[in-house]
Short mmCIF file of C-alpha atoms in Angstrom, two decimals:
data_model
loop_
_atom_site.label_atom_id
_atom_site.label_comp_id
_atom_site.label_asym_id
_atom_site.label_seq_id
_atom_site.Cartn_x
_atom_site.Cartn_y
_atom_site.Cartn_z
CA MET A 1 79.36 63.90 52.53
CA VAL A 2 79.57 65.15 56.12
CA LYS A 3 80.31 62.39 58.59
CA GLN A 4 77.39 61.77 60.96
CA ILE A 5 78.42 62.04 64.62
CA ASP A 6 76.93 59.49 67.03
CA LEU A 7 75.83 61.78 69.87
CA SER A 8 74.97 58.79 72.06
CA ARG A 9 78.71 58.39 72.59
CA VAL A 10 79.18 62.04 73.71
CA ASP A 11 78.98 62.83 77.43
CA ILE A 12 77.69 66.39 77.90
CA ASN A 13 79.43 66.45 81.28
CA LEU A 14 82.69 66.72 79.36
CA LEU A 15 81.52 70.07 78.00
CA VAL A 16 80.69 71.19 81.54
CA LEU A 17 84.16 70.07 82.58
CA PHE A 18 85.65 72.08 79.70
CA GLU A 19 83.73 75.18 80.81
CA VAL A 20 84.80 74.98 84.45
CA VAL A 21 88.47 74.23 83.73
CA LEU A 22 88.53 77.10 81.24
CA GLN A 23 87.18 79.45 83.91
CA GLU A 24 89.42 78.24 86.73
CA ARG A 25 92.60 77.50 84.73
CA HIS A 26 93.41 74.99 87.48
CA VAL A 27 92.52 71.29 87.84
CA GLY A 28 92.25 71.39 91.64
CA ARG A 29 89.91 74.38 91.72
CA ALA A 30 87.83 72.87 88.93
CA ALA A 31 87.57 69.63 90.93
CA ASP A 32 86.36 71.57 93.99
CA ARG A 33 83.68 73.38 91.99
CA LEU A 34 82.45 70.14 90.43
CA ASN A 35 82.65 68.16 93.68
CA LEU A 36 84.99 65.70 91.99
CA SER A 37 88.43 64.34 92.80
CA ARG A 38 91.46 65.66 90.95
CA SER A 39 91.94 62.23 89.38
CA ALA A 40 88.35 62.25 88.09
CA VAL A 41 88.91 65.67 86.48
CA SER A 42 92.19 64.48 84.95
CA HIS A 43 90.45 61.38 83.61
CA GLY A 44 87.68 63.54 82.17
CA LEU A 45 90.23 65.80 80.49
CA GLY A 46 91.77 62.73 78.88
CA ARG A 47 88.38 61.76 77.45
CA LEU A 48 87.85 65.35 76.30
CA ARG A 49 91.19 65.34 74.48
CA ARG A 50 90.23 62.17 72.63
CA LEU A 51 86.79 63.57 71.81
CA LEU A 52 88.14 66.85 70.42
CA ASN A 53 91.38 65.39 69.04
CA ASP A 54 93.35 68.17 70.74
CA PRO A 55 95.37 68.57 73.98
CA VAL A 56 92.74 71.19 75.03
CA PHE A 57 94.61 72.28 78.19
CA ILE A 58 98.37 72.39 78.71
CA ARG A 59 99.73 71.89 82.22
CA THR A 60 101.98 74.61 83.69
CA PRO A 61 103.52 75.07 87.16
CA LYS A 62 100.63 77.44 88.04
CA GLY A 63 97.76 75.46 86.53
CA VAL A 64 96.63 74.90 82.96
CA VAL A 65 96.32 77.09 79.89
CA PRO A 66 93.91 76.48 76.99
CA THR A 67 95.22 75.62 73.55
CA ASP A 68 94.34 77.73 70.53
CA ARG A 69 91.76 75.12 69.58
CA ALA A 70 90.18 75.30 73.05
CA ILE A 71 89.92 79.09 72.82
CA GLU A 72 88.37 78.72 69.38
CA LEU A 73 85.75 76.29 70.72
CA ALA A 74 84.98 78.19 73.93
CA GLY A 75 82.22 80.38 72.47
CA ALA A 76 80.43 77.51 70.75
CA ILE A 77 80.57 75.29 73.83
CA ALA A 78 79.28 78.12 76.05
CA GLU A 79 76.36 78.61 73.65
CA ILE A 80 75.55 74.89 73.66
CA LEU A 81 75.52 74.77 77.46
CA ASP A 82 73.44 77.96 77.65
CA ARG A 83 70.82 76.37 75.43
CA VAL A 84 70.80 73.15 77.45
CA ARG A 85 70.39 75.11 80.69
CA SER A 86 67.60 77.19 79.17
CA VAL A 87 65.73 74.12 77.93
CA ILE A 88 65.90 72.59 81.39
CA SER A 89 64.88 75.82 83.11
CA THR A 90 61.76 76.08 80.94
CA ALA A 91 60.55 72.73 82.24
CA GLU A 92 59.08 74.73 85.13
CA PRO A 93 57.57 78.11 84.12
CA PHE A 94 59.26 81.14 85.66
CA ASP A 95 57.10 82.93 88.21
CA PRO A 96 58.88 85.99 89.67
CA ALA A 97 56.50 86.08 92.63
CA MET A 98 57.53 82.56 93.66
CA SER A 99 61.11 82.44 92.39
CA SER A 100 64.12 82.30 94.72
CA ARG A 101 66.73 82.77 92.01
CA ARG A 102 69.83 84.93 92.32
CA PHE A 103 70.94 87.06 89.37
CA ILE A 104 74.35 88.67 88.94
CA ILE A 105 74.40 92.09 87.26
CA GLY A 106 77.65 93.72 86.24
CA ALA A 107 77.88 97.50 85.81
CA PRO A 108 80.11 100.49 86.54
CA ASP A 109 79.40 101.79 90.05
CA GLY A 110 77.88 105.03 88.74
CA VAL A 111 75.37 102.96 86.77
CA SER A 112 74.62 100.51 89.60
CA ALA A 113 73.75 103.45 91.84
CA VAL A 114 71.16 104.62 89.28
CA ILE A 115 69.46 101.32 88.49
CA LEU A 116 69.55 99.73 91.94
CA PRO A 117 66.87 101.75 93.83
CA PRO A 118 64.08 101.20 91.25
CA LEU A 119 65.15 97.58 90.78
CA LEU A 120 64.97 96.85 94.51
CA GLU A 121 61.56 98.49 94.71
CA THR A 122 60.26 96.33 91.87
CA LEU A 123 61.62 93.20 93.55
CA ARG A 124 60.07 94.20 96.87
CA GLN A 125 56.66 94.54 95.26
CA ASN A 126 56.68 91.75 92.68
CA ALA A 127 59.51 89.29 93.35
CA PRO A 128 60.40 89.26 97.06
CA GLY A 129 62.33 85.97 96.86
CA ILE A 130 64.75 87.03 94.11
CA ASP A 131 68.25 88.09 95.16
CA ILE A 132 70.67 90.33 93.25
CA GLY A 133 74.45 90.37 93.20
CA LEU A 134 76.22 93.44 91.81
CA ARG A 135 79.57 93.04 90.10
CA GLN A 136 81.54 96.26 89.53
CA LEU A 137 82.80 96.63 85.98
CA SER A 138 85.55 99.00 84.88
CA PRO A 139 87.06 99.85 81.49
CA MET A 140 90.49 98.51 80.70
CA PRO A 141 93.12 101.07 81.79
CA GLY A 142 94.77 102.99 78.97
CA GLU A 143 92.29 101.84 76.32
CA THR A 144 91.04 104.77 74.22
CA SER A 145 88.41 102.87 72.22
CA VAL A 146 85.11 102.58 74.13
CA GLU A 147 84.25 99.22 72.56
CA ARG A 148 87.67 97.69 73.27
CA ALA A 149 87.75 99.15 76.77
CA TRP A 150 84.84 96.92 77.83
CA ARG A 151 85.68 93.74 75.89
CA ALA A 152 86.57 91.83 79.09
CA SER A 153 82.93 92.15 80.14
CA PHE A 154 81.80 90.09 77.13
CA THR A 155 84.26 87.37 78.11
CA GLU A 156 82.86 87.36 81.65
CA LEU A 157 79.30 87.08 80.34
CA GLU A 158 80.22 84.02 78.29
CA ALA A 159 82.02 82.56 81.31
CA HIS A 160 78.80 82.95 83.37
CA ALA A 161 80.53 85.26 85.85
CA MET A 162 77.37 87.39 85.52
CA ASP A 163 73.96 87.19 83.88
CA ILE A 164 73.69 90.74 82.53
CA ALA A 165 76.28 93.47 81.93
CA ILE A 166 75.22 97.12 81.71
CA LEU A 167 77.72 98.90 79.48
CA PRO A 168 78.16 102.28 77.73
CA VAL A 169 78.77 100.64 74.35
CA GLU A 170 76.87 100.67 71.06
CA GLN A 171 78.86 98.14 69.03
CA ILE A 172 78.53 94.65 70.50
CA PRO A 173 79.43 91.21 69.06
CA PRO A 174 76.53 89.64 67.12
CA ARG A 175 76.22 86.75 69.57
CA PHE A 176 74.97 89.18 72.27
CA HIS A 177 71.58 90.81 72.79
CA ARG A 178 71.32 94.49 73.74
CA THR A 179 68.49 96.33 75.54
CA MET A 180 68.81 100.10 75.85
CA LEU A 181 68.09 101.23 79.43
CA TYR A 182 68.64 104.97 79.47
CA GLU A 183 70.61 107.80 77.93
CA GLU A 184 73.24 109.65 79.89
CA ASP A 185 75.38 112.75 79.55
CA PHE A 186 77.76 114.68 81.78
CA ALA A 187 77.25 117.72 83.98
CA ILE A 188 79.56 119.61 86.32
CA ALA A 189 79.09 118.82 90.01
CA THR A 190 80.12 121.12 92.85
CA ARG A 191 79.21 121.65 96.48
CA SER A 192 76.38 124.08 97.16
CA GLY A 193 77.73 127.63 97.37
CA HIS A 194 80.81 126.88 95.28
CA PRO A 195 82.38 130.01 93.64
CA TYR A 196 81.84 128.43 90.22
CA THR A 197 78.10 129.04 90.65
CA MET A 198 78.63 132.80 90.32
CA CYS A 199 80.68 132.55 87.11
CA PRO A 200 80.18 129.24 85.24
CA SER A 201 82.43 130.15 82.32
CA LEU A 202 84.94 127.96 80.52
CA GLU A 203 87.82 130.11 81.75
CA HIS A 204 86.70 129.82 85.37
CA TYR A 205 86.14 126.08 84.96
CA CYS A 206 89.67 125.56 83.63
CA ALA A 207 91.17 127.63 86.48
CA LEU A 208 89.65 125.39 89.17
CA GLN A 209 91.06 122.20 90.69
CA HIS A 210 89.42 119.07 89.31
CA LEU A 211 88.53 115.60 90.51
CA VAL A 212 88.48 112.63 88.11
CA VAL A 213 87.10 109.14 88.75
CA SER A 214 89.72 106.63 87.62
CA LEU A 215 90.20 103.14 89.00
CA ALA A 216 93.80 103.13 87.77
CA GLY A 217 94.51 106.67 88.98
CA ASP A 218 95.06 107.96 85.43
CA PRO A 219 94.96 111.81 85.58
CA TYR A 220 93.54 112.24 82.09
CA GLY A 221 90.04 111.73 80.76
CA PHE A 222 87.58 112.55 77.99
CA VAL A 223 87.19 116.11 79.36
CA ASP A 224 90.89 116.73 78.78
CA THR A 225 90.50 115.58 75.19
CA ALA A 226 87.58 117.98 74.69
CA LEU A 227 89.51 120.82 76.33
CA ALA A 228 92.56 120.17 74.15
CA GLU A 229 90.41 120.58 71.04
CA LEU A 230 89.56 124.07 72.32
CA GLY A 231 93.17 124.87 73.17
CA GLN A 232 92.46 124.64 76.90
CA SER A 233 93.66 122.47 79.79
CA ARG A 234 92.93 121.91 83.48
CA ARG A 235 94.63 120.73 86.64
CA ILE A 236 93.52 117.34 87.96
CA ALA A 237 94.24 117.68 91.66
CA LEU A 238 92.73 114.35 92.71
CA THR A 239 91.70 110.99 91.26
CA VAL A 240 89.43 108.61 93.20
CA PRO A 241 88.51 105.00 92.36
CA ASN A 242 84.70 105.25 92.33
CA PHE A 243 81.81 107.66 91.82
CA MET A 244 80.25 107.48 95.29
CA PHE A 245 83.56 108.46 96.90
CA ALA A 246 83.73 111.35 94.42
CA LEU A 247 80.42 112.73 95.73
CA ALA A 248 81.66 112.64 99.31
CA VAL A 249 84.87 114.49 98.41
CA LEU A 250 83.07 117.12 96.33
CA SER A 251 80.69 117.86 99.20
CA GLU A 252 83.57 118.93 101.47
CA THR A 253 86.00 120.65 99.08
CA ASP A 254 86.18 123.22 96.29
CA LEU A 255 87.03 120.53 93.73
CA VAL A 256 84.79 120.18 90.69
CA ALA A 257 84.04 117.10 88.58
CA ALA A 258 82.31 116.17 85.34
CA LEU A 259 80.06 113.27 86.31
CA PRO A 260 77.12 111.35 84.80
CA ARG A 261 74.06 113.59 85.15
CA GLN A 262 71.50 110.99 86.24
CA PHE A 263 73.87 109.51 88.81
CA VAL A 264 74.58 112.87 90.44
CA ALA A 265 70.94 113.97 90.20
CA ARG A 266 69.83 110.98 92.25
CA TYR A 267 72.34 111.62 95.06
CA ALA A 268 72.89 115.40 94.86
CA ALA A 269 70.56 116.30 97.74
CA PRO A 270 72.04 113.96 100.39
CA PHE A 271 75.55 115.21 99.57
CA GLY A 272 74.59 118.88 99.24
CA LEU A 273 75.74 119.06 95.62
CA VAL A 274 74.63 121.20 92.70
CA LEU A 275 74.67 120.34 89.00
CA HIS A 276 75.83 122.85 86.38
CA GLU A 277 75.66 122.61 82.62
CA ALA A 278 79.11 121.91 81.20
CA PRO A 279 80.81 124.98 79.64
CA LEU A 280 82.01 122.84 76.71
CA PRO A 281 80.53 120.01 74.62
CA LEU A 282 80.85 116.65 76.40
CA PRO A 283 79.93 113.14 75.18
CA GLN A 284 76.46 111.64 75.41
CA PHE A 285 75.99 107.90 75.52
CA ARG A 286 73.50 105.09 76.07
CA LEU A 287 73.58 102.48 78.81
CA ASN A 288 72.75 99.07 77.37
CA ALA A 289 71.94 95.84 79.19
CA VAL A 290 73.86 93.07 77.41
CA ALA A 291 73.37 89.30 77.62
CA PRO A 292 74.30 86.33 75.40
CA LYS A 293 71.55 85.68 72.83
CA ALA A 294 71.51 82.02 73.80
CA ALA A 295 70.59 83.03 77.36
CA LEU A 296 67.35 84.64 76.15
CA LEU A 297 65.76 81.19 76.21
CA ASP A 298 65.77 81.70 80.00
CA ALA A 299 62.40 83.28 80.89
CA GLY A 300 63.82 84.58 84.16
CA LEU A 301 66.58 86.49 82.42
CA VAL A 302 64.12 87.96 79.92
CA TRP A 303 61.94 89.07 82.83
CA LEU A 304 64.90 90.79 84.49
CA LEU A 305 65.80 92.61 81.27
CA ASP A 306 62.21 93.86 81.05
CA VAL A 307 62.34 95.05 84.66
CA LEU A 308 65.59 96.92 84.07
CA SER A 309 64.35 98.58 80.88
CA GLY A 310 61.02 99.61 82.42
CA ALA A 311 62.16 100.93 85.78
CA LYS A 312 62.17 104.67 86.43
CA ARG A 313 65.78 105.79 86.48
CA VAL A 314 65.97 109.01 88.44
CA GLY A 315 64.54 109.88 91.84
CA PRO A 316 64.83 113.23 93.66
CA THR A 317 66.90 115.66 91.63
CA THR A 318 68.74 118.90 92.00
CA GLN A 319 68.07 121.12 88.98
CA ALA A 320 71.08 121.78 86.81
CA ARG A 321 72.14 125.41 86.77
CA ARG A 322 73.35 127.34 83.75
#
């Protein structure tokens, strides 16, 4: 027979303490966030150890590290706290027109640039008191698997570093909800009047100097993999850390780049750029808004997901050329 736990003896604040210490990995910083003294946090950790029958956090010269048991419990505790927060938030119905909440959205910069204009317009019309924080997400350097490349984003969602993550992944852990926002593929971007316009062949494309967006400066990407399958290669003359910088460089040079079509289409005109169909098959993918399933009890978060999925994605465009 399963032993019945007397919940009246359990202080939920200990779970909050667990969450904050896990995020900060430092007793002093956790104390500052919780507006407590270091001794109060240390005392709370002692109670938490007795409650969970585990050391939970091990002290080191640089802070604390979680035990294996703490890491094992982290997901369940985050879900419990999400549900408690959601229950409390539903005590007062969510009204976007009157709300003054602030949501954090994580996304790669090329995606943020696509979703932000329609999102801001919706907020201006329907939710003028709501604020948005954008958190730039990047794949893990050197990771070839798309799903594994973005796994840190799931950890950040569970740590409440952001409310929603917009990711180019299809396979997500079952504890997360996914809403498809839009489909994306790649096109070749050049400045207007670029020589490539006159001869958009694979041979000409490979002979040009290329720009690649890479936060880590890695001069190899999915295009190189596709070219290698055709027995071709290219010269990557420049890597830059973000997509908006790439547009500025392309507008003033003869470099070419394979970039997300909807992103370039929105900003092609201001930068004087032209889109061309790729001379080789390139990947297509979906952008999905991801949030913990437990967080869907929050009516405000559900509203934001609906806004993101319903907003028009692309504004003024420059027609792709063949």
